[in-house]
């Protein structure tokens, strides 16, 4: 009896999933925060000096200070004018929303920084694995992102513009598409 119920539930889930068709990542995966914007979402630091606080307010202690504008961070929670963020290293804390920008950026394979020399992320001329390589990026290099198609992101760093595999950066979700 239990296996019949499970099979029926599985069949119903498959039918429902098929009827929905393809759905963009942001609409299928993300919940909405109090701001009406999706959570989680990627943004960048607007200012060169940003205090990361242990709570949502200026009465809370500063646990870290970021000294680079344009750094990608992930908003994971909202409270009033405050956003709980996570950086590429996993550090979390609260930042005032006025210090964040909707512009997109990414970091080339930050999880590969400790793997040694000779590991690179390829910046390609076109959005395909066989396209010619414009630049070899070391893990940790920051990129400005203009658009992503779900598999590839158009990126720029230090004058080089091309396409990078979305799976090799931190700053865009797998399957996320935007312009």
Short mmCIF file of N, CA and C in Angstrom, two decimals, residues 34 139-140:
data_model
loop_
_atom_site.label_atom_id
_atom_site.label_comp_id
_atom_site.label_asym_id
_atom_site.label_seq_id
_atom_site.Cartn_x
_atom_site.Cartn_y
_atom_site.Cartn_z
N UNK A 34 11.45 41.13 2.49
CA UNK A 34 10.56 42.26 2.79
C UNK A 34 10.67 43.39 1.76
N UNK A 139 42.57 31.85 -9.74
CA UNK A 139 41.47 31.83 -8.77
C UNK A 139 41.55 33.04 -7.85
N UNK A 140 40.41 33.69 -7.64
CA UNK A 140 40.37 34.88 -6.79
C UNK A 140 40.31 36.18 -7.55
#
